[in-house]
Amino acid sequence: MNPSTQGIVGILVGECTGPLPFAESAFFRQLCHIGNQQRMTIYVFCPGWVTSGHRSIPGYTFENGKWIRKQFRAPEIIYDRCISLDKRQQRRKQRCLEILNELQPFVYLTRGLAGKWSVYQALVKHKLFVPFLPHTVRYENSSQLDQWISNHEGEAFLKPQNGSHGKRTLHVKEIKSEPGGGFVVTGRDSSNQPFLRKFHSRQDGLEWIHRFVGSRIFLLQPYLQLNNANGEPFDVRVLMQKNENGNWSMTGMAVRAGRKHTLTSNLHGGGSAHRALPFLTKELGTQDASRAIDTIHHLSEAIPVHLESHFGRLAELGIDFGVDRKGQVWILEVNSKPGRSSLSRIGDMQGARKSVENPIQYARYLLLRKNLA
């Protein structure tokens, strides 16, 4: 490393249109600020900007109150915030990483997870998690869905293997009064807009769902009643991160409540954030709320260690839990590229600050270990 700096961290992101060619600029601005305090160089770059034959990388850093584009040395650590939506983007990202590794071997801050189905398969192997996992299978065809609905009290929940923010989720409910056994399908489209469709014919509904799924991988689960007394869907988001000592710790916890009669509770879908214990106490009572919080803490401590043994080094995880009207806790999803806005929304400013500091401090921990090795 250059004696004037404590390391170079490149934040790998997907390219988009707008005033800046990347999203999450407020988060990355904070990372640059914290990196500067630690005498680290932090910059943002996209896979398409890295080309073979060039020893420097074009990127953006935040200096003197503004974003500046300039050339940087290859990163020693890569913080991957890039979500590849298709195989073409995955190949471009992989080629970018190959070129960077040729320039200088780098350390991955976090390996990431391989999709919801792989995460479920990893978790279900551990007896600790099994009672808290909704039974999950891959969607195959209309006849499988038809049988599933018949076996699960006339309902089903479908979600995409690689989806985020509640996009393309579906709740299918049988209309028992219909002679043909029709369906009501509620969900969110690819733009995260809520919709409702009614099918008087069971077959029409099944065919429409099959077209909606298309060639994408979808997961099929029982529909869980995860609404509060007002009919608002909610979940509990826990942010687990590695700290400056390389140890997992809970940075914060918040309830995310969606709009009434909508399907998901994600804040991108127009939801609100609340402190977990008061919210659950209001819904479940003191004893059941306390029991649910204890269970969430216990599971949150165990999940990161278990998933690291399957997927390699991880730096942070957003773990989403459902809590039903009986107080039963459910592991809903685990995200290796989590958001963190819910902490500031509930006024947990210490947690919000740590959520930004931890990735940089863990990166510094890895660099120090690398240089001492």
mmCIF file of C-alpha atoms in Angstrom:
data_model
loop_
_atom_site.group_PDB
_atom_site.id
_atom_site.type_symbol
_atom_site.label_atom_id
_atom_site.label_comp_id
_atom_site.label_asym_id
_atom_site.label_seq_id
_atom_site.Cartn_x
_atom_site.Cartn_y
_atom_site.Cartn_z
ATOM 1 C CA MET A 1 0.000 0.000 0.000
ATOM 2 C CA ASN A 2 1.017 3.587 -0.529
ATOM 3 C CA PRO A 3 2.291 4.938 2.861
ATOM 4 C CA SER A 4 -0.044 7.926 2.533
ATOM 5 C CA THR A 5 -3.134 5.735 2.387
ATOM 6 C CA GLN A 6 -4.524 2.841 4.383
ATOM 7 C CA GLY A 7 -5.903 1.036 1.348
ATOM 8 C CA ILE A 8 -8.045 1.317 -1.763
ATOM 9 C CA VAL A 9 -11.653 0.117 -1.781
ATOM 10 C CA GLY A 10 -13.604 -0.020 -5.021
ATOM 11 C CA ILE A 11 -17.397 -0.105 -4.768
ATOM 12 C CA LEU A 12 -18.708 -2.133 -7.707
ATOM 13 C CA VAL A 13 -22.180 -0.996 -8.812
ATOM 14 C CA GLY A 14 -24.612 -1.370 -11.679
ATOM 15 C CA GLU A 15 -24.694 1.467 -14.189
ATOM 16 C CA CYS A 16 -27.900 3.491 -14.536
ATOM 17 C CA THR A 17 -29.130 6.732 -16.064
ATOM 18 C CA GLY A 18 -29.486 9.943 -14.076
ATOM 19 C CA PRO A 19 -27.400 12.840 -12.756
ATOM 20 C CA LEU A 20 -24.895 10.184 -11.647
ATOM 21 C CA PRO A 21 -24.429 6.860 -13.460
ATOM 22 C CA PHE A 22 -25.147 4.842 -10.297
ATOM 23 C CA ALA A 23 -27.788 4.566 -7.575
ATOM 24 C CA GLU A 24 -27.322 4.771 -3.764
ATOM 25 C CA SER A 25 -25.251 7.951 -4.119
ATOM 26 C CA ALA A 26 -26.110 9.139 -0.586
ATOM 27 C CA PHE A 27 -24.830 5.870 0.901
ATOM 28 C CA PHE A 28 -21.664 5.928 -1.197
ATOM 29 C CA ARG A 29 -21.045 9.571 -0.282
ATOM 30 C CA GLN A 30 -21.048 8.537 3.381
ATOM 31 C CA LEU A 31 -18.664 5.657 2.631
ATOM 32 C CA CYS A 32 -16.253 8.066 0.913
ATOM 33 C CA HIS A 33 -16.414 10.408 3.908
ATOM 34 C CA ILE A 34 -15.704 7.619 6.411
ATOM 35 C CA GLY A 35 -12.940 6.240 4.206
ATOM 36 C CA ASN A 36 -11.301 9.658 4.103
ATOM 37 C CA GLN A 37 -11.320 9.754 7.911
ATOM 38 C CA GLN A 38 -9.550 6.371 7.899
ATOM 39 C CA ARG A 39 -7.051 7.578 5.237
ATOM 40 C CA MET A 40 -8.533 5.114 2.745
ATOM 41 C CA THR A 41 -9.326 5.753 -0.911
ATOM 42 C CA ILE A 42 -12.948 4.899 -1.716
ATOM 43 C CA TYR A 43 -14.344 5.086 -5.227
ATOM 44 C CA VAL A 44 -17.396 3.886 -7.159
ATOM 45 C CA PHE A 45 -17.091 2.133 -10.514
ATOM 46 C CA CYS A 46 -19.160 0.014 -12.908
ATOM 47 C CA PRO A 47 -18.211 -3.260 -14.659
ATOM 48 C CA GLY A 48 -18.385 -1.710 -18.130
ATOM 49 C CA TRP A 49 -15.746 0.895 -17.256
ATOM 50 C CA VAL A 50 -13.008 -1.698 -16.717
ATOM 51 C CA THR A 51 -11.144 -2.648 -19.900
ATOM 52 C CA SER A 52 -8.119 -4.847 -20.468
ATOM 53 C CA GLY A 53 -4.853 -3.116 -21.321
ATOM 54 C CA HIS A 54 -5.486 -0.177 -18.969
ATOM 55 C CA ARG A 55 -3.812 -0.101 -15.564
ATOM 56 C CA SER A 56 -6.082 2.590 -14.122
ATOM 57 C CA ILE A 57 -9.814 2.428 -13.423
ATOM 58 C CA PRO A 58 -12.240 5.295 -14.121
ATOM 59 C CA GLY A 59 -14.499 5.944 -11.170
ATOM 60 C CA TYR A 60 -16.174 8.502 -8.927
ATOM 61 C CA THR A 61 -15.235 9.659 -5.460
ATOM 62 C CA PHE A 62 -16.784 12.331 -3.248
ATOM 63 C CA GLU A 63 -14.368 15.169 -2.476
ATOM 64 C CA ASN A 64 -14.831 18.751 -1.317
ATOM 65 C CA GLY A 65 -18.612 18.489 -1.346
ATOM 66 C CA LYS A 66 -19.051 17.042 -4.830
ATOM 67 C CA TRP A 67 -18.672 13.908 -6.917
ATOM 68 C CA ILE A 68 -15.490 13.853 -8.994
ATOM 69 C CA ARG A 69 -14.703 11.450 -11.840
ATOM 70 C CA LYS A 70 -11.054 10.497 -12.210
ATOM 71 C CA GLN A 71 -8.659 7.582 -12.686
ATOM 72 C CA PHE A 72 -7.773 5.266 -9.794
ATOM 73 C CA ARG A 73 -5.431 2.407 -9.099
ATOM 74 C CA ALA A 74 -7.000 -1.046 -9.116
ATOM 75 C CA PRO A 75 -8.789 -1.724 -5.805
ATOM 76 C CA GLU A 76 -7.275 -3.861 -3.067
ATOM 77 C CA ILE A 77 -10.769 -4.613 -1.777
ATOM 78 C CA ILE A 78 -14.009 -4.778 -3.752
ATOM 79 C CA TYR A 79 -17.303 -3.969 -2.039
ATOM 80 C CA ASP A 80 -19.837 -5.525 -4.388
ATOM 81 C CA ARG A 81 -23.144 -3.640 -4.546
ATOM 82 C CA CYS A 82 -23.791 -4.682 -8.151
ATOM 83 C CA ILE A 83 -26.998 -6.626 -8.809
ATOM 84 C CA SER A 84 -26.795 -8.541 -12.101
ATOM 85 C CA LEU A 85 -30.292 -8.858 -13.537
ATOM 86 C CA ASP A 86 -29.492 -11.156 -16.457
ATOM 87 C CA LYS A 87 -26.764 -13.433 -17.834
ATOM 88 C CA ARG A 88 -25.289 -10.695 -20.029
ATOM 89 C CA GLN A 89 -24.760 -8.461 -17.002
ATOM 90 C CA GLN A 90 -23.339 -11.410 -15.055
ATOM 91 C CA ARG A 91 -20.799 -12.105 -17.818
ATOM 92 C CA ARG A 92 -19.785 -8.436 -17.979
ATOM 93 C CA LYS A 93 -19.296 -8.354 -14.222
ATOM 94 C CA GLN A 94 -17.276 -11.585 -14.278
ATOM 95 C CA ARG A 95 -15.027 -10.245 -17.051
ATOM 96 C CA CYS A 96 -14.502 -7.038 -15.063
ATOM 97 C CA LEU A 97 -13.377 -9.038 -12.021
ATOM 98 C CA GLU A 98 -11.001 -11.138 -14.139
ATOM 99 C CA ILE A 99 -9.329 -8.009 -15.539
ATOM 100 C CA LEU A 100 -9.011 -6.470 -12.067
ATOM 101 C CA ASN A 101 -7.487 -9.646 -10.672
ATOM 102 C CA GLU A 102 -4.872 -9.590 -13.444
ATOM 103 C CA LEU A 103 -3.972 -6.007 -12.537
ATOM 104 C CA GLN A 104 -3.757 -6.770 -8.833
ATOM 105 C CA PRO A 105 -5.174 -9.660 -6.795
ATOM 106 C CA PHE A 106 -7.998 -8.211 -4.713
ATOM 107 C CA VAL A 107 -9.936 -9.239 -1.642
ATOM 108 C CA TYR A 108 -13.712 -9.551 -1.870
ATOM 109 C CA LEU A 109 -15.326 -7.797 1.075
ATOM 110 C CA THR A 110 -18.338 -10.092 0.781
ATOM 111 C CA ARG A 111 -18.989 -12.998 -1.558
ATOM 112 C CA GLY A 112 -22.738 -12.564 -1.762
ATOM 113 C CA LEU A 113 -25.461 -15.175 -1.868
ATOM 114 C CA ALA A 114 -26.538 -17.307 -4.807
ATOM 115 C CA GLY A 115 -30.284 -16.568 -4.847
ATOM 116 C CA LYS A 116 -33.262 -17.366 -2.644
ATOM 117 C CA TRP A 117 -33.470 -21.044 -3.590
ATOM 118 C CA SER A 118 -29.810 -21.719 -2.759
ATOM 119 C CA VAL A 119 -30.166 -19.867 0.543
ATOM 120 C CA TYR A 120 -33.251 -21.912 1.457
ATOM 121 C CA GLN A 121 -31.444 -25.156 0.603
ATOM 122 C CA ALA A 122 -28.511 -24.129 2.803
ATOM 123 C CA LEU A 123 -30.693 -23.120 5.764
ATOM 124 C CA VAL A 124 -32.991 -26.141 5.663
ATOM 125 C CA LYS A 125 -29.975 -28.425 6.235
ATOM 126 C CA HIS A 126 -29.604 -27.072 9.786
ATOM 127 C CA LYS A 127 -32.096 -28.382 12.332
ATOM 128 C CA LEU A 128 -32.071 -25.057 14.210
ATOM 129 C CA PHE A 129 -33.677 -23.242 11.277
ATOM 130 C CA VAL A 130 -36.159 -25.854 10.028
ATOM 131 C CA PRO A 131 -39.072 -24.915 12.379
ATOM 132 C CA PHE A 132 -38.819 -21.293 11.210
ATOM 133 C CA LEU A 133 -38.666 -21.870 7.436
ATOM 134 C CA PRO A 134 -41.842 -21.859 5.326
ATOM 135 C CA HIS A 135 -41.935 -25.012 3.198
ATOM 136 C CA THR A 136 -40.545 -23.937 -0.180
ATOM 137 C CA VAL A 137 -40.346 -25.584 -3.605
ATOM 138 C CA ARG A 138 -39.456 -24.352 -7.068
ATOM 139 C CA TYR A 139 -42.414 -23.520 -9.285
ATOM 140 C CA GLU A 140 -42.561 -26.012 -12.165
ATOM 141 C CA ASN A 141 -45.908 -25.754 -13.961
ATOM 142 C CA SER A 142 -49.637 -25.026 -13.685
ATOM 143 C CA SER A 143 -50.636 -28.493 -12.517
ATOM 144 C CA GLN A 144 -48.115 -28.342 -9.664
ATOM 145 C CA LEU A 145 -49.518 -24.948 -8.588
ATOM 146 C CA ASP A 146 -53.080 -26.270 -8.844
ATOM 147 C CA GLN A 147 -52.218 -29.186 -6.555
ATOM 148 C CA TRP A 148 -50.343 -26.915 -4.148
ATOM 149 C CA ILE A 149 -53.350 -24.608 -3.780
ATOM 150 C CA SER A 150 -55.630 -27.580 -3.110
ATOM 151 C CA ASN A 151 -53.247 -28.800 -0.394
ATOM 152 C CA HIS A 152 -52.750 -25.399 1.272
ATOM 153 C CA GLU A 153 -56.240 -24.142 2.119
ATOM 154 C CA GLY A 154 -56.797 -22.573 -1.289
ATOM 155 C CA GLU A 155 -53.832 -20.183 -1.258
ATOM 156 C CA ALA A 156 -50.255 -19.866 -2.504
ATOM 157 C CA PHE A 157 -47.447 -17.329 -2.495
ATOM 158 C CA LEU A 158 -44.952 -17.022 -5.361
ATOM 159 C CA LYS A 159 -41.783 -14.944 -5.509
ATOM 160 C CA PRO A 160 -38.899 -14.733 -7.994
ATOM 161 C CA GLN A 161 -35.627 -16.406 -7.146
ATOM 162 C CA ASN A 162 -33.634 -13.229 -7.827
ATOM 163 C CA GLY A 163 -36.244 -10.552 -7.108
ATOM 164 C CA SER A 164 -35.892 -7.604 -4.759
ATOM 165 C CA HIS A 165 -38.095 -4.962 -3.117
ATOM 166 C CA GLY A 166 -41.174 -7.216 -3.407
ATOM 167 C CA LYS A 167 -41.273 -6.981 -7.213
ATOM 168 C CA ARG A 168 -43.131 -9.753 -9.112
ATOM 169 C CA THR A 169 -44.544 -11.330 -5.944
ATOM 170 C CA LEU A 170 -47.948 -13.036 -6.165
ATOM 171 C CA HIS A 171 -50.633 -14.131 -3.726
ATOM 172 C CA VAL A 172 -53.084 -16.579 -5.268
ATOM 173 C CA LYS A 173 -56.384 -17.201 -3.478
ATOM 174 C CA GLU A 174 -59.139 -19.553 -4.520
ATOM 175 C CA ILE A 175 -62.652 -18.089 -4.941
ATOM 176 C CA LYS A 176 -64.704 -20.797 -3.301
ATOM 177 C CA SER A 177 -68.019 -19.277 -4.398
ATOM 178 C CA GLU A 178 -67.094 -19.539 -8.097
ATOM 179 C CA PRO A 179 -68.564 -22.603 -9.855
ATOM 180 C CA GLY A 180 -65.337 -22.987 -11.849
ATOM 181 C CA GLY A 181 -63.128 -22.430 -8.821
ATOM 182 C CA GLY A 182 -61.599 -19.136 -9.957
ATOM 183 C CA PHE A 183 -58.785 -17.127 -8.385
ATOM 184 C CA VAL A 184 -58.022 -13.689 -7.069
ATOM 185 C CA VAL A 185 -54.378 -12.843 -7.750
ATOM 186 C CA THR A 186 -52.813 -9.889 -5.940
ATOM 187 C CA GLY A 187 -49.216 -8.857 -6.306
ATOM 188 C CA ARG A 188 -46.645 -6.382 -7.524
ATOM 189 C CA ASP A 189 -45.431 -6.048 -11.091
ATOM 190 C CA SER A 190 -41.871 -5.539 -12.346
ATOM 191 C CA SER A 191 -42.173 -1.806 -11.577
ATOM 192 C CA ASN A 192 -43.280 -2.611 -8.002
ATOM 193 C CA GLN A 193 -46.814 -1.366 -8.676
ATOM 194 C CA PRO A 194 -49.565 -3.275 -6.821
ATOM 195 C CA PHE A 195 -52.245 -5.009 -8.874
ATOM 196 C CA LEU A 196 -55.291 -7.256 -8.451
ATOM 197 C CA ARG A 197 -56.727 -9.619 -11.057
ATOM 198 C CA LYS A 198 -59.792 -11.818 -10.778
ATOM 199 C CA PHE A 199 -60.237 -15.004 -12.809
ATOM 200 C CA HIS A 200 -63.625 -16.702 -12.917
ATOM 201 C CA SER A 201 -62.057 -19.738 -14.566
ATOM 202 C CA ARG A 202 -59.473 -21.691 -12.578
ATOM 203 C CA GLN A 203 -57.675 -22.696 -15.773
ATOM 204 C CA ASP A 204 -57.504 -19.092 -17.008
ATOM 205 C CA GLY A 205 -55.906 -18.070 -13.725
ATOM 206 C CA LEU A 206 -53.340 -20.863 -13.806
ATOM 207 C CA GLU A 207 -52.401 -20.056 -17.404
ATOM 208 C CA TRP A 208 -52.032 -16.342 -16.641
ATOM 209 C CA ILE A 209 -49.744 -17.099 -13.681
ATOM 210 C CA HIS A 210 -47.645 -19.419 -15.848
ATOM 211 C CA ARG A 211 -47.199 -16.631 -18.409
ATOM 212 C CA PHE A 212 -46.376 -14.169 -15.605
ATOM 213 C CA VAL A 213 -43.609 -16.478 -14.380
ATOM 214 C CA GLY A 214 -42.273 -17.015 -17.905
ATOM 215 C CA SER A 215 -38.763 -18.445 -18.071
ATOM 216 C CA ARG A 216 -37.740 -17.031 -14.687
ATOM 217 C CA ILE A 217 -37.195 -19.200 -11.610
ATOM 218 C CA PHE A 218 -39.971 -18.686 -9.051
ATOM 219 C CA LEU A 219 -40.382 -20.142 -5.574
ATOM 220 C CA LEU A 220 -43.683 -21.483 -4.280
ATOM 221 C CA GLN A 221 -44.621 -21.191 -0.600
ATOM 222 C CA PRO A 222 -47.674 -21.307 1.673
ATOM 223 C CA TYR A 223 -49.300 -17.915 2.082
ATOM 224 C CA LEU A 224 -48.518 -16.730 5.619
ATOM 225 C CA GLN A 225 -50.789 -14.306 7.475
ATOM 226 C CA LEU A 226 -48.179 -11.680 8.307
ATOM 227 C CA ASN A 227 -50.439 -8.650 8.735
ATOM 228 C CA ASN A 228 -51.046 -6.459 11.753
ATOM 229 C CA ALA A 229 -54.481 -5.759 13.223
ATOM 230 C CA ASN A 230 -55.043 -3.017 10.615
ATOM 231 C CA GLY A 231 -54.426 -5.367 7.702
ATOM 232 C CA GLU A 232 -50.965 -3.953 6.929
ATOM 233 C CA PRO A 233 -48.292 -6.496 5.951
ATOM 234 C CA PHE A 234 -45.132 -6.216 8.036
ATOM 235 C CA ASP A 235 -41.801 -7.898 8.582
ATOM 236 C CA VAL A 236 -38.820 -7.421 10.879
ATOM 237 C CA ARG A 237 -35.574 -6.462 9.131
ATOM 238 C CA VAL A 238 -32.361 -7.239 11.015
ATOM 239 C CA LEU A 239 -29.043 -5.872 9.770
ATOM 240 C CA MET A 240 -26.116 -8.110 10.706
ATOM 241 C CA GLN A 241 -22.607 -6.859 9.893
ATOM 242 C CA LYS A 242 -19.003 -7.650 10.624
ATOM 243 C CA ASN A 243 -17.272 -4.992 12.702
ATOM 244 C CA GLU A 244 -13.720 -3.641 12.955
ATOM 245 C CA ASN A 245 -12.612 -6.890 14.627
ATOM 246 C CA GLY A 246 -14.100 -9.133 11.950
ATOM 247 C CA ASN A 247 -16.889 -10.350 14.241
ATOM 248 C CA TRP A 248 -20.605 -10.523 13.447
ATOM 249 C CA SER A 249 -22.822 -8.146 15.392
ATOM 250 C CA MET A 250 -26.374 -6.876 15.122
ATOM 251 C CA THR A 251 -26.309 -3.306 13.850
ATOM 252 C CA GLY A 252 -30.042 -2.736 14.164
ATOM 253 C CA MET A 253 -33.585 -4.033 13.866
ATOM 254 C CA ALA A 254 -36.745 -2.401 12.519
ATOM 255 C CA VAL A 255 -40.272 -3.334 11.515
ATOM 256 C CA ARG A 256 -41.251 -2.451 7.950
ATOM 257 C CA ALA A 257 -45.009 -2.121 7.457
ATOM 258 C CA GLY A 258 -46.593 -1.969 4.007
ATOM 259 C CA ARG A 259 -49.753 -0.272 2.870
ATOM 260 C CA LYS A 260 -53.053 -1.793 3.901
ATOM 261 C CA HIS A 261 -54.191 -4.745 1.764
ATOM 262 C CA THR A 262 -50.955 -4.803 -0.246
ATOM 263 C CA LEU A 263 -48.741 -7.852 -0.483
ATOM 264 C CA THR A 264 -45.314 -6.824 0.774
ATOM 265 C CA SER A 265 -43.846 -4.606 3.456
ATOM 266 C CA ASN A 266 -40.756 -3.373 1.620
ATOM 267 C CA LEU A 267 -40.088 0.346 2.016
ATOM 268 C CA HIS A 268 -39.602 0.657 -1.755
ATOM 269 C CA GLY A 269 -43.277 -0.239 -2.100
ATOM 270 C CA GLY A 270 -44.401 2.741 -0.024
ATOM 271 C CA GLY A 271 -44.134 1.247 3.465
ATOM 272 C CA SER A 272 -43.211 2.758 6.835
ATOM 273 C CA ALA A 273 -40.628 1.827 9.486
ATOM 274 C CA HIS A 274 -41.177 1.291 13.215
ATOM 275 C CA ARG A 275 -39.196 0.237 16.266
ATOM 276 C CA ALA A 276 -39.589 -3.517 16.622
ATOM 277 C CA LEU A 277 -40.425 -4.075 20.295
ATOM 278 C CA PRO A 278 -43.180 -1.421 20.665
ATOM 279 C CA PHE A 279 -44.733 -2.499 17.352
ATOM 280 C CA LEU A 280 -44.788 -6.208 18.237
ATOM 281 C CA THR A 281 -45.970 -5.490 21.792
ATOM 282 C CA LYS A 282 -48.973 -3.620 20.406
ATOM 283 C CA GLU A 283 -49.778 -6.514 18.058
ATOM 284 C CA LEU A 284 -48.991 -9.536 20.254
ATOM 285 C CA GLY A 285 -48.836 -8.385 23.860
ATOM 286 C CA THR A 286 -45.759 -8.036 26.061
ATOM 287 C CA GLN A 287 -44.951 -11.715 26.595
ATOM 288 C CA ASP A 288 -45.323 -12.929 22.998
ATOM 289 C CA ALA A 289 -43.516 -9.868 21.634
ATOM 290 C CA SER A 290 -40.574 -10.425 23.968
ATOM 291 C CA ARG A 291 -40.453 -14.099 23.004
ATOM 292 C CA ALA A 292 -40.484 -13.237 19.294
ATOM 293 C CA ILE A 293 -37.676 -10.682 19.709
ATOM 294 C CA ASP A 294 -35.564 -13.235 21.614
ATOM 295 C CA THR A 295 -36.100 -15.791 18.841
ATOM 296 C CA ILE A 296 -35.147 -13.248 16.180
ATOM 297 C CA HIS A 297 -31.952 -12.388 18.079
ATOM 298 C CA HIS A 298 -31.030 -16.061 18.430
ATOM 299 C CA LEU A 299 -31.624 -16.846 14.756
ATOM 300 C CA SER A 300 -29.866 -13.673 13.591
ATOM 301 C CA GLU A 301 -26.701 -14.671 15.433
ATOM 302 C CA ALA A 302 -26.701 -18.170 13.915
ATOM 303 C CA ILE A 303 -27.694 -17.492 10.288
ATOM 304 C CA PRO A 304 -24.599 -15.517 9.144
ATOM 305 C CA VAL A 305 -22.121 -18.089 10.466
ATOM 306 C CA HIS A 306 -24.043 -20.950 8.859
ATOM 307 C CA LEU A 307 -24.356 -19.213 5.483
ATOM 308 C CA GLU A 308 -20.662 -18.295 5.460
ATOM 309 C CA SER A 309 -19.836 -21.991 5.737
ATOM 310 C CA HIS A 310 -21.788 -22.540 2.492
ATOM 311 C CA PHE A 311 -21.091 -19.429 0.417
ATOM 312 C CA GLY A 312 -17.753 -18.064 1.627
ATOM 313 C CA ARG A 313 -16.905 -14.765 3.272
ATOM 314 C CA LEU A 314 -19.810 -12.419 3.953
ATOM 315 C CA ALA A 315 -19.650 -8.916 5.417
ATOM 316 C CA GLU A 316 -23.292 -8.007 5.970
ATOM 317 C CA LEU A 317 -26.730 -9.554 5.726
ATOM 318 C CA GLY A 318 -30.243 -8.163 5.834
ATOM 319 C CA ILE A 319 -32.416 -10.869 7.387
ATOM 320 C CA ASP A 320 -36.185 -10.541 7.040
ATOM 321 C CA PHE A 321 -38.439 -12.236 9.581
ATOM 322 C CA GLY A 322 -42.195 -12.610 9.575
ATOM 323 C CA VAL A 323 -44.235 -12.830 12.771
ATOM 324 C CA ASP A 324 -47.762 -14.202 12.479
ATOM 325 C CA ARG A 325 -50.773 -13.508 14.710
ATOM 326 C CA LYS A 326 -49.818 -16.429 16.974
ATOM 327 C CA GLY A 327 -46.329 -15.037 17.541
ATOM 328 C CA GLN A 328 -44.656 -17.655 15.336
ATOM 329 C CA VAL A 329 -41.429 -16.333 13.808
ATOM 330 C CA TRP A 330 -40.630 -17.139 10.171
ATOM 331 C CA ILE A 331 -37.362 -16.700 8.272
ATOM 332 C CA LEU A 332 -38.510 -15.004 5.064
ATOM 333 C CA GLU A 333 -35.392 -13.891 3.186
ATOM 334 C CA VAL A 334 -31.682 -13.222 3.572
ATOM 335 C CA ASN A 335 -30.094 -10.484 1.454
ATOM 336 C CA SER A 336 -26.332 -10.007 1.022
ATOM 337 C CA LYS A 337 -26.736 -6.507 -0.463
ATOM 338 C CA PRO A 338 -29.066 -5.016 2.151
ATOM 339 C CA GLY A 339 -30.478 -1.542 2.367
ATOM 340 C CA ARG A 340 -30.205 0.327 5.652
ATOM 341 C CA SER A 341 -32.687 3.197 5.432
ATOM 342 C CA SER A 342 -35.084 1.646 7.966
ATOM 343 C CA LEU A 343 -32.679 2.409 10.839
ATOM 344 C CA SER A 344 -32.625 6.152 10.227
ATOM 345 C CA ARG A 345 -36.388 6.126 9.626
ATOM 346 C CA ILE A 346 -37.024 4.808 13.149
ATOM 347 C CA GLY A 347 -34.600 7.322 14.669
ATOM 348 C CA ASP A 348 -31.869 4.782 15.453
ATOM 349 C CA MET A 349 -29.088 7.167 14.487
ATOM 350 C CA GLN A 350 -26.384 5.126 16.214
ATOM 351 C CA GLY A 351 -27.398 2.037 14.221
ATOM 352 C CA ALA A 352 -27.671 4.077 11.019
ATOM 353 C CA ARG A 353 -24.162 5.451 11.547
ATOM 354 C CA LYS A 354 -22.713 2.011 12.331
ATOM 355 C CA SER A 355 -24.414 0.544 9.253
ATOM 356 C CA VAL A 356 -22.222 2.805 7.096
ATOM 357 C CA GLU A 357 -19.061 2.627 9.206
ATOM 358 C CA ASN A 358 -18.938 -1.161 9.480
ATOM 359 C CA PRO A 359 -18.198 -2.003 5.805
ATOM 360 C CA ILE A 360 -15.235 0.406 5.803
ATOM 361 C CA GLN A 361 -13.953 -0.740 9.184
ATOM 362 C CA TYR A 362 -14.224 -4.390 8.167
ATOM 363 C CA ALA A 363 -12.417 -3.582 4.895
ATOM 364 C CA ARG A 364 -9.614 -1.989 6.930
ATOM 365 C CA TYR A 365 -9.491 -5.083 9.153
ATOM 366 C CA LEU A 366 -9.065 -7.313 6.073
ATOM 367 C CA LEU A 367 -6.352 -5.058 4.630
ATOM 368 C CA LEU A 368 -4.380 -5.060 7.868
ATOM 369 C CA ARG A 369 -4.566 -8.859 8.052
ATOM 370 C CA LYS A 370 -3.515 -9.122 4.406
ATOM 371 C CA ASN A 371 -0.467 -6.914 4.950
ATOM 372 C CA LEU A 372 0.570 -8.730 8.125
ATOM 373 C CA ALA A 373 0.327 -12.139 6.447
#
